PDB file of C-alpha atoms in Angstrom:
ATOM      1  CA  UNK A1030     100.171 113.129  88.827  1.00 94.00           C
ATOM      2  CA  UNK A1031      99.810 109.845  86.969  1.00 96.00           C
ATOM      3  CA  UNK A1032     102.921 107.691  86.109  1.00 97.00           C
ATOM      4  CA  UNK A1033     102.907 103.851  84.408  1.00 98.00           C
ATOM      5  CA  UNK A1034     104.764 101.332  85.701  1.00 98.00           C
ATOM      6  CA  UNK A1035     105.501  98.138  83.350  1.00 97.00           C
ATOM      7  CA  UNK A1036     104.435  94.754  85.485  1.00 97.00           C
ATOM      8  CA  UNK A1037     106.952  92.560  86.028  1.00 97.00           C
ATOM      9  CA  UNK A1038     105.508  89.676  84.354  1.00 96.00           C
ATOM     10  CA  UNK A1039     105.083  91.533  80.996  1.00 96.00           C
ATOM     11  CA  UNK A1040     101.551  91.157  81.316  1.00 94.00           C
ATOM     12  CA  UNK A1041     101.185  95.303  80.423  1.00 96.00           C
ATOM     13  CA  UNK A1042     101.727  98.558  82.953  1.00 98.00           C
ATOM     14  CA  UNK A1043      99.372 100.018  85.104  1.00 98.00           C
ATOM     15  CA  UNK A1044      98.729 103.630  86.532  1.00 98.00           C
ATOM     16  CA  UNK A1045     100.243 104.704  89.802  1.00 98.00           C
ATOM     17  CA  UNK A1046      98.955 108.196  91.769  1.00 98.00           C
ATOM     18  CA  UNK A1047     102.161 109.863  92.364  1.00 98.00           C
ATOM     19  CA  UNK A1048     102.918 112.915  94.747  1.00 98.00           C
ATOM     20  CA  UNK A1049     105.872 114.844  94.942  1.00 98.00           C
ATOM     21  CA  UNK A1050     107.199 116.702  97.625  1.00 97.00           C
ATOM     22  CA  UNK A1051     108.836 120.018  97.386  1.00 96.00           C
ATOM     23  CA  UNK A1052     112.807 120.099  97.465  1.00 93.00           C
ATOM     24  CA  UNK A1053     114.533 116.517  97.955  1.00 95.00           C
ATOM     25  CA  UNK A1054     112.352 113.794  98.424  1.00 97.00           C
ATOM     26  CA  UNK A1055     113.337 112.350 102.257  1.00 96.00           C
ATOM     27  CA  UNK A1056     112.471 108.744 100.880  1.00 98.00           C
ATOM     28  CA  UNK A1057     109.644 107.382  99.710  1.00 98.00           C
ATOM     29  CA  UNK A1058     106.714 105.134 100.321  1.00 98.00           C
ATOM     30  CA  UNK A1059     104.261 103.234  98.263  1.00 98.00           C
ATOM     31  CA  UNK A1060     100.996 103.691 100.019  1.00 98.00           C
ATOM     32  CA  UNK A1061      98.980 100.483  99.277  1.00 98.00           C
ATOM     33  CA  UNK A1062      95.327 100.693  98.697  1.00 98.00           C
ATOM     34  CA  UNK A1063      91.838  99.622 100.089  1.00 97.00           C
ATOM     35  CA  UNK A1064      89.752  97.426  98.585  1.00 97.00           C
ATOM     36  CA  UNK A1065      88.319 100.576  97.289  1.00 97.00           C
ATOM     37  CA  UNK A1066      91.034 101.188  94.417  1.00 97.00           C
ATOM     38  CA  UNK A1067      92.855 104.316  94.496  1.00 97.00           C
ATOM     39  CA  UNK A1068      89.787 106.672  95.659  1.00 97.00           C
ATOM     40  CA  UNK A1069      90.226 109.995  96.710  1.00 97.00           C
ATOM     41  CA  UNK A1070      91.020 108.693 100.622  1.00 97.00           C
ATOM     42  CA  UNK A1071      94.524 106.968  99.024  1.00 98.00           C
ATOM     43  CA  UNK A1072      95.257 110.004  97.220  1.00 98.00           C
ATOM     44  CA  UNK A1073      94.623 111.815 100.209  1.00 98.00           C
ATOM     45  CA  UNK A1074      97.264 110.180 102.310  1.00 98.00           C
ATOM     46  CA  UNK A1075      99.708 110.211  99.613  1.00 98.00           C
ATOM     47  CA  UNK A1076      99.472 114.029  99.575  1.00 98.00           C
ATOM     48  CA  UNK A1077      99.995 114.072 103.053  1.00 98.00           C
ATOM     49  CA  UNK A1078     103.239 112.223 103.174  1.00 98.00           C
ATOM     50  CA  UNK A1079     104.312 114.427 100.288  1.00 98.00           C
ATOM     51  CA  UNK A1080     103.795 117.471 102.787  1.00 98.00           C
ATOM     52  CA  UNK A1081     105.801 115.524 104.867  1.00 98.00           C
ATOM     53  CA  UNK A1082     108.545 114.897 102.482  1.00 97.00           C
ATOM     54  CA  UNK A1083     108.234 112.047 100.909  1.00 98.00           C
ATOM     55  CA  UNK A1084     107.603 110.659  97.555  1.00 98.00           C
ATOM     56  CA  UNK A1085     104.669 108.541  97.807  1.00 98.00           C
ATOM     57  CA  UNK A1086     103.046 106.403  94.979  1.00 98.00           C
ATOM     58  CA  UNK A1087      99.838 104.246  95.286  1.00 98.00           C
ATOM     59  CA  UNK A1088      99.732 101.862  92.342  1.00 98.00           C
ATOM     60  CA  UNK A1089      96.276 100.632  90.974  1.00 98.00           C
ATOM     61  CA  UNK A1090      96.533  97.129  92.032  1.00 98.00           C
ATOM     62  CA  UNK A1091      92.973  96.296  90.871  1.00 98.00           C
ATOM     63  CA  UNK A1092      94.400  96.998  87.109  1.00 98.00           C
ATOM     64  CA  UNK A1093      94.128  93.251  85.726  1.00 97.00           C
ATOM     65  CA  UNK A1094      90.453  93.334  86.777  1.00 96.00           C
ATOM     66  CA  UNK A1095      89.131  96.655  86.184  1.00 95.00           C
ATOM     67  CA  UNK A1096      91.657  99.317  85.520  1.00 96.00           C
ATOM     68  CA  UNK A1097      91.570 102.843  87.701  1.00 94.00           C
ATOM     69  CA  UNK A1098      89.085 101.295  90.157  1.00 96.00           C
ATOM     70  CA  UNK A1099      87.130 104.276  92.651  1.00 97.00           C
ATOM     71  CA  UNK A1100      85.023 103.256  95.010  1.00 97.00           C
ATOM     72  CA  UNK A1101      83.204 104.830  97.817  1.00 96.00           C
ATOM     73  CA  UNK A1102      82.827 102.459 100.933  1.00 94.00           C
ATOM     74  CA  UNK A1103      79.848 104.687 102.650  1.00 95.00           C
ATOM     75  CA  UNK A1104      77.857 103.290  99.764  1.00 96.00           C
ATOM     76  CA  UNK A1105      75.956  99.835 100.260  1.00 96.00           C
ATOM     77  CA  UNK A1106      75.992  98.648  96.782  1.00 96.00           C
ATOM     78  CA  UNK A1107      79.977  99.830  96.219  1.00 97.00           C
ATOM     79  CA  UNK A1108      81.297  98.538  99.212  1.00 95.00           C
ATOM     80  CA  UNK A1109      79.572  95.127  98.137  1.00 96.00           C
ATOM     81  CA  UNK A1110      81.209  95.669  94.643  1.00 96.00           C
ATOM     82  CA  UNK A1111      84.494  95.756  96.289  1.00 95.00           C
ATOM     83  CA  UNK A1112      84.200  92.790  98.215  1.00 94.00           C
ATOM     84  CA  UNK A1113      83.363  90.957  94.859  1.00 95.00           C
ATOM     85  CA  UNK A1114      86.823  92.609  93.197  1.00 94.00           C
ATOM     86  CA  UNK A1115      88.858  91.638  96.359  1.00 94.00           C
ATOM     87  CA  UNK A1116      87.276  88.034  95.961  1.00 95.00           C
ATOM     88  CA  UNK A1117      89.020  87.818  92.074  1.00 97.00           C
ATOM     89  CA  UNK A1118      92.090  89.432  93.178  1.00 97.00           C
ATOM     90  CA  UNK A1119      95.554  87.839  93.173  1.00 97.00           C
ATOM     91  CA  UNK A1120      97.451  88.606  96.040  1.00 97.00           C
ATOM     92  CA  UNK A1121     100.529  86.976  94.411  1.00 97.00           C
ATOM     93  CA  UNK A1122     100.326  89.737  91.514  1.00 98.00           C
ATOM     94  CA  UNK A1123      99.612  92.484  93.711  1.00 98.00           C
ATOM     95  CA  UNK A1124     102.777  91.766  96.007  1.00 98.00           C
ATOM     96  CA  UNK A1125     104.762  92.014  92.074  1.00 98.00           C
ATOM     97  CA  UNK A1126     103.329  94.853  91.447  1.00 98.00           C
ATOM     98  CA  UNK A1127     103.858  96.425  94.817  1.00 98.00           C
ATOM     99  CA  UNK A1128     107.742  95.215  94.331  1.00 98.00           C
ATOM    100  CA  UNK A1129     107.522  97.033  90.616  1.00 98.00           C
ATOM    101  CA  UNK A1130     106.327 100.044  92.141  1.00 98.00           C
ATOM    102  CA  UNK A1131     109.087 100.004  94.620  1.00 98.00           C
ATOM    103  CA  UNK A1132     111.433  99.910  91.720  1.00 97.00           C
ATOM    104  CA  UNK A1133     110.202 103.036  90.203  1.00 97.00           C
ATOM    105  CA  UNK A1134     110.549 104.935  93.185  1.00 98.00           C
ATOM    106  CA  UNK A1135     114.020 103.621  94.012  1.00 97.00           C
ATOM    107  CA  UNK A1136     114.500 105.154  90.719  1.00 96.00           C
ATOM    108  CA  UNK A1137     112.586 107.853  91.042  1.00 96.00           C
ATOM    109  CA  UNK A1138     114.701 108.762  93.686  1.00 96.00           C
ATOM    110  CA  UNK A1139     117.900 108.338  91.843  1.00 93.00           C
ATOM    111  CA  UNK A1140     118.634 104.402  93.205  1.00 83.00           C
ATOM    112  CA  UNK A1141     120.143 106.137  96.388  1.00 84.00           C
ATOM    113  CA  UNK A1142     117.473 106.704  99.056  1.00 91.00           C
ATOM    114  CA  UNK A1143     115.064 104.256 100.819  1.00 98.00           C
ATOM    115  CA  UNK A1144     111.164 103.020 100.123  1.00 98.00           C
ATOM    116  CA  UNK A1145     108.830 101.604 102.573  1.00 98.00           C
ATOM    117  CA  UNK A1146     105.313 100.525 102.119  1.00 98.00           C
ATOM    118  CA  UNK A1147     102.083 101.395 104.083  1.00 98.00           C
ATOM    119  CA  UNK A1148      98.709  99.693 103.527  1.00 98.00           C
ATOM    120  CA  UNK A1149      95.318  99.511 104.832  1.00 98.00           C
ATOM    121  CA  UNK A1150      92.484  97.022 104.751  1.00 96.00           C
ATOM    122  CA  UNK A1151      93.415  94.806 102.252  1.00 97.00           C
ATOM    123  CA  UNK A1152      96.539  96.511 101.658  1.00 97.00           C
ATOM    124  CA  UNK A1153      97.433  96.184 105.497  1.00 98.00           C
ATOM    125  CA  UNK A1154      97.741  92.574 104.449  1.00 98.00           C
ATOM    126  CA  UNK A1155      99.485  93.175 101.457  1.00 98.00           C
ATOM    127  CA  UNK A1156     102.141  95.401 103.598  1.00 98.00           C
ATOM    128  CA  UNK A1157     102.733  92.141 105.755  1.00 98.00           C
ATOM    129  CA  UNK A1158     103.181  90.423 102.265  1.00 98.00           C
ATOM    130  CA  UNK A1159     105.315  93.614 101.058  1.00 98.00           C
ATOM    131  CA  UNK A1160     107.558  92.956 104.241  1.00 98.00           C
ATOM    132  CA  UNK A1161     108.134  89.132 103.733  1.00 98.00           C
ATOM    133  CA  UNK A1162     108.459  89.265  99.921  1.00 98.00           C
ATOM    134  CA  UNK A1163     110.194  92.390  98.875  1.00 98.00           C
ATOM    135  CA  UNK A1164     113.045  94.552  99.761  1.00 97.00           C
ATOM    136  CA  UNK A1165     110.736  97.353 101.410  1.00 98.00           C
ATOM    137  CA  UNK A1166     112.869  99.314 104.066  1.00 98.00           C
ATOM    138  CA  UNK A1167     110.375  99.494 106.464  1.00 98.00           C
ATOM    139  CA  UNK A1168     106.338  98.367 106.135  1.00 98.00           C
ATOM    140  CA  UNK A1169     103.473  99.375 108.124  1.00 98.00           C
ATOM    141  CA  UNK A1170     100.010  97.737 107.926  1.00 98.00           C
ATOM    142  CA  UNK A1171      96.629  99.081 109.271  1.00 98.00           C
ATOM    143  CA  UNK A1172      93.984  96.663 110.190  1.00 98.00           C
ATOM    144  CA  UNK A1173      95.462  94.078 107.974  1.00 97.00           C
ATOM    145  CA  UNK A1174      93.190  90.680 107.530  1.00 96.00           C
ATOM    146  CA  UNK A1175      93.965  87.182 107.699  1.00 95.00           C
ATOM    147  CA  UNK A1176      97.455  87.925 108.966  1.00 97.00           C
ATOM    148  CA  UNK A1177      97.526  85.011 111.506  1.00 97.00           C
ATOM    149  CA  UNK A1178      97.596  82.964 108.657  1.00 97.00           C
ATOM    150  CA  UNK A1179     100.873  84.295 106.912  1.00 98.00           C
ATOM    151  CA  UNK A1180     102.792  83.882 110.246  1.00 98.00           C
ATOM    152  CA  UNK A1181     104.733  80.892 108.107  1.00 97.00           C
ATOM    153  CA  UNK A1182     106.583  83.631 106.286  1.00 98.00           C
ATOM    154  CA  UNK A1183     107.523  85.699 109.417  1.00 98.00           C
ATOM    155  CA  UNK A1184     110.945  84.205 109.413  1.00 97.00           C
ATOM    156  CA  UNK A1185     111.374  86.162 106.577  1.00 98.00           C
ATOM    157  CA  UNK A1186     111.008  90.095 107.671  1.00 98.00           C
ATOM    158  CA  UNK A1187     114.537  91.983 107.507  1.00 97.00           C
ATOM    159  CA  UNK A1188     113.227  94.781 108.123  1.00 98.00           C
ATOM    160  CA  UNK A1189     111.151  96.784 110.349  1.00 98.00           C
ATOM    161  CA  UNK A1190     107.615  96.328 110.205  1.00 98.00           C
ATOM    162  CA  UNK A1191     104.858  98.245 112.298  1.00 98.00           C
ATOM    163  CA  UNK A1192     100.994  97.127 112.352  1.00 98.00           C
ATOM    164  CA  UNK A1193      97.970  98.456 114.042  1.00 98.00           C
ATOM    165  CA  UNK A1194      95.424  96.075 115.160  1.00 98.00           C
ATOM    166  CA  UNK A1195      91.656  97.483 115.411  1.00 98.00           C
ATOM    167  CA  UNK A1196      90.537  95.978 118.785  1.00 97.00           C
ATOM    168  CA  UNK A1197      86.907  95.771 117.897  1.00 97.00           C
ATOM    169  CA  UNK A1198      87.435  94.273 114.252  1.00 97.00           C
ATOM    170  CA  UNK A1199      84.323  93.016 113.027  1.00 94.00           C
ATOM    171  CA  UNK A1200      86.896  91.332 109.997  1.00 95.00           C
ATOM    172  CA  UNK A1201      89.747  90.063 112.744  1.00 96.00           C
ATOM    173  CA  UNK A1202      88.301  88.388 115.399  1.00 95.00           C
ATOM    174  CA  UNK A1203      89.580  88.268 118.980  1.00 96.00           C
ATOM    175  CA  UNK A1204      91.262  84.803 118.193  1.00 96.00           C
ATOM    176  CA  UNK A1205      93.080  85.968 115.180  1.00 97.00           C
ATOM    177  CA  UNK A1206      94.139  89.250 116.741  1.00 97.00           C
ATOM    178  CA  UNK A1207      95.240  86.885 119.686  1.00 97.00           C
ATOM    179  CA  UNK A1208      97.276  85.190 116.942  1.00 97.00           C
ATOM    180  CA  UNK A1209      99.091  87.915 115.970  1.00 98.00           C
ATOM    181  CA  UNK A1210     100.529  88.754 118.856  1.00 98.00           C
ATOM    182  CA  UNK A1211     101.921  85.033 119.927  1.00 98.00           C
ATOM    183  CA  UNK A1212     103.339  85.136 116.619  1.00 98.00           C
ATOM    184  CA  UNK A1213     105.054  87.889 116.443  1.00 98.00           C
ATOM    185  CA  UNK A1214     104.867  90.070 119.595  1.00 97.00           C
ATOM    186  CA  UNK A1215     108.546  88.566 120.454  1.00 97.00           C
ATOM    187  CA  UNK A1216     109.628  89.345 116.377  1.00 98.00           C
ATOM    188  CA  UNK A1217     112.552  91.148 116.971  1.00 98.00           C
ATOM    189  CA  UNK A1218     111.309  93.450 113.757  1.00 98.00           C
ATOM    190  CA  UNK A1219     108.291  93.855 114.263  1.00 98.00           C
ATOM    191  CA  UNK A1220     106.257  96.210 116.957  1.00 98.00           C
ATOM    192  CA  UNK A1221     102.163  95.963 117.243  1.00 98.00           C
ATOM    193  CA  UNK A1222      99.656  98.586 118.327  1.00 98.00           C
ATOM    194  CA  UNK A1223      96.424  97.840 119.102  1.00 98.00           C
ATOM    195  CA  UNK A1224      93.070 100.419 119.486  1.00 98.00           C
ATOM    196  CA  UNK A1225      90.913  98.812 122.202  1.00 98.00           C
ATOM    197  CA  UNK A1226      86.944  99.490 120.604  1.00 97.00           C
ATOM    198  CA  UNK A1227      88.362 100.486 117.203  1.00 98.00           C
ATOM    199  CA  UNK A1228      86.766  99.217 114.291  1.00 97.00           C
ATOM    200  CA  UNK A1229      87.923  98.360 110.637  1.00 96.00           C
ATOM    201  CA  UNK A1230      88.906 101.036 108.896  1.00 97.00           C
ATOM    202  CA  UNK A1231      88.988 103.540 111.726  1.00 98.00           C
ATOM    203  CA  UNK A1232      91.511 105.675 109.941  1.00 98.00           C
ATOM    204  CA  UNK A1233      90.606 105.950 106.761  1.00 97.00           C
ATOM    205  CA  UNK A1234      90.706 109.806 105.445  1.00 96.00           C
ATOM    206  CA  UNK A1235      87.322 110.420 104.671  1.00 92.00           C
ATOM    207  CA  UNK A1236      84.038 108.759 105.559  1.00 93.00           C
ATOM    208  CA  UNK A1237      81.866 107.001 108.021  1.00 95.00           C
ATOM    209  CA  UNK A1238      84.629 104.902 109.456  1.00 96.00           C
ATOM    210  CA  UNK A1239      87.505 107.536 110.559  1.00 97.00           C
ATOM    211  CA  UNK A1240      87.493 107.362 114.580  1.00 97.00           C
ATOM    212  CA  UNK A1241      89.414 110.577 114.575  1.00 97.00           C
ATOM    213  CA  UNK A1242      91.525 110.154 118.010  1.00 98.00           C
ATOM    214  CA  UNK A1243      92.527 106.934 116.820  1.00 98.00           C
ATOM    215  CA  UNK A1244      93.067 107.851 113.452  1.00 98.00           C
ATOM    216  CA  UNK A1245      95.728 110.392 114.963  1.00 98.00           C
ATOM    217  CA  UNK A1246      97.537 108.643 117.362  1.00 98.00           C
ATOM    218  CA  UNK A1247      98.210 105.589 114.761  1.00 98.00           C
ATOM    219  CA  UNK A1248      99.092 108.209 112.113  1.00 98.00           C
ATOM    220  CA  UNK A1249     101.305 109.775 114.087  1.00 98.00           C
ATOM    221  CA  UNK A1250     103.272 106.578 115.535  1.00 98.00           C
ATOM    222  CA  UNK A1251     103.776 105.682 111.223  1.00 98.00           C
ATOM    223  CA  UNK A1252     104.682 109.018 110.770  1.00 98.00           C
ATOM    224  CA  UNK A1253     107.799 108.759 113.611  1.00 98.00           C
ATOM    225  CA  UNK A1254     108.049 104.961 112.294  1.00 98.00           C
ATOM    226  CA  UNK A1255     109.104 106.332 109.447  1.00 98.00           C
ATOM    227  CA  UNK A1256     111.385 109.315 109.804  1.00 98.00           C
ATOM    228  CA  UNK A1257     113.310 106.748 112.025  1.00 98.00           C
ATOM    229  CA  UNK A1258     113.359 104.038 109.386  1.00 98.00           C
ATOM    230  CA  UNK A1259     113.150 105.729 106.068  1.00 97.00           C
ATOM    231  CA  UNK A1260     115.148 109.046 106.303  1.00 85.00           C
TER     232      UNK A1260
END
């Protein structure tokens, strides 16, 4: 289902995909997209961590640009479209509107169980952001960009934060990814995974880019991430 969520700013609200579980929600997590918008591969994994128990909610972070955003990266001329969006976008905004959208699934929940974060792409950025900036109980990020140059804010992180590093990132380059790990490999918060050969995007759910082994080993250290964080 579909749910609005008023911005913090009072700028207006913006749709979220949400995805129950059956019974008692576990926890939940805000899934936080691609550059891609909330395409069927984001609703995808938020139906799988709803068959996993959780409530999960992926917010349309694109909104203030072009509201309800799908795009389908195995196609030249819309992958190039999203690299124009992700040029316009505000990061600052997005991280308020990821914070909103942990808000409404605090109280979603009833104010009483935990949310954590997972994002991918540009959202495995944003999930660094989400862990430095907001009160997310635990954040993973997937192939996150540009991280080596929010180390600044590390200091910050509370909470536990997992990310996976694609070893053969043709958007993180063997310097950055070297980065990463003086930064924060002795973070007492923080844990890092890389895939040696593993390109960008190598577990997305549908597509040219899921590396399937890969996809499943880093899926399945989030998913015991988070039933040791979250529930």
């Amino acid at each position: 289902m579909t749910v609005r969520i008023d911005a913090s700013d009072g700028s207006g609200s913006f749709s979220a995909y949400v995805a129950e579980p059956d019974g008692t929600p576990r926890a939940a997590i805000v899934v936080i997209q691609e550059i891609f918008g909330v395409n069927p591969g984001i609703r995808k994994k938020c139906d799988d961590w709803a068959a996993k128990g959780y409530l999960a909610f992926a917010p349309d972070l694109f909104w203030r640009l072009q509201p309800e955003l799908e795009l389908d990266p195995d196609i030249p001329e819309q992958f190039q479209q999203a690299l124009g969006w992700m040029n316009k976008f505000d990061q600052t905004k997005g991280i308020e509107d990821i914070e909103s959208t942990i808000k409404a699934a605090r109280a979603k929940l009833g104010g009483k169980g935990k949310v954590g974060a997972v994002g991918y792409c540009l959202g495995g950025r944003l999930a660094f952001m989400t862990a430095t900036r907001t009160d997310s109980d635990a954040t993973v990020g997937y192939y996150g960009v540009g991280i080596d140059n929010l180390l600044g804010e590390k200091h910050a992180i509370a909470n536990p934060v997992l990310l996976h590093i694609a070893g053969a990132d043709h958007f993180v380059t063997a310097d950055v990814r070297a980065k990463m790990h003086e930064g924060l490999d002795d973070h007492p918060k923080v844990t890092l995974f890389d895939y040696p050969g593993e390109d960008h995007g190598f577990a997305a759910e549908m597509g040219k880019r899921r590396s399937e082994v890969a996809a499943q080993l880093a899926d399945a250290r989030t998913a015991a991430f988070f039933a040791e964080h979250l529930s």
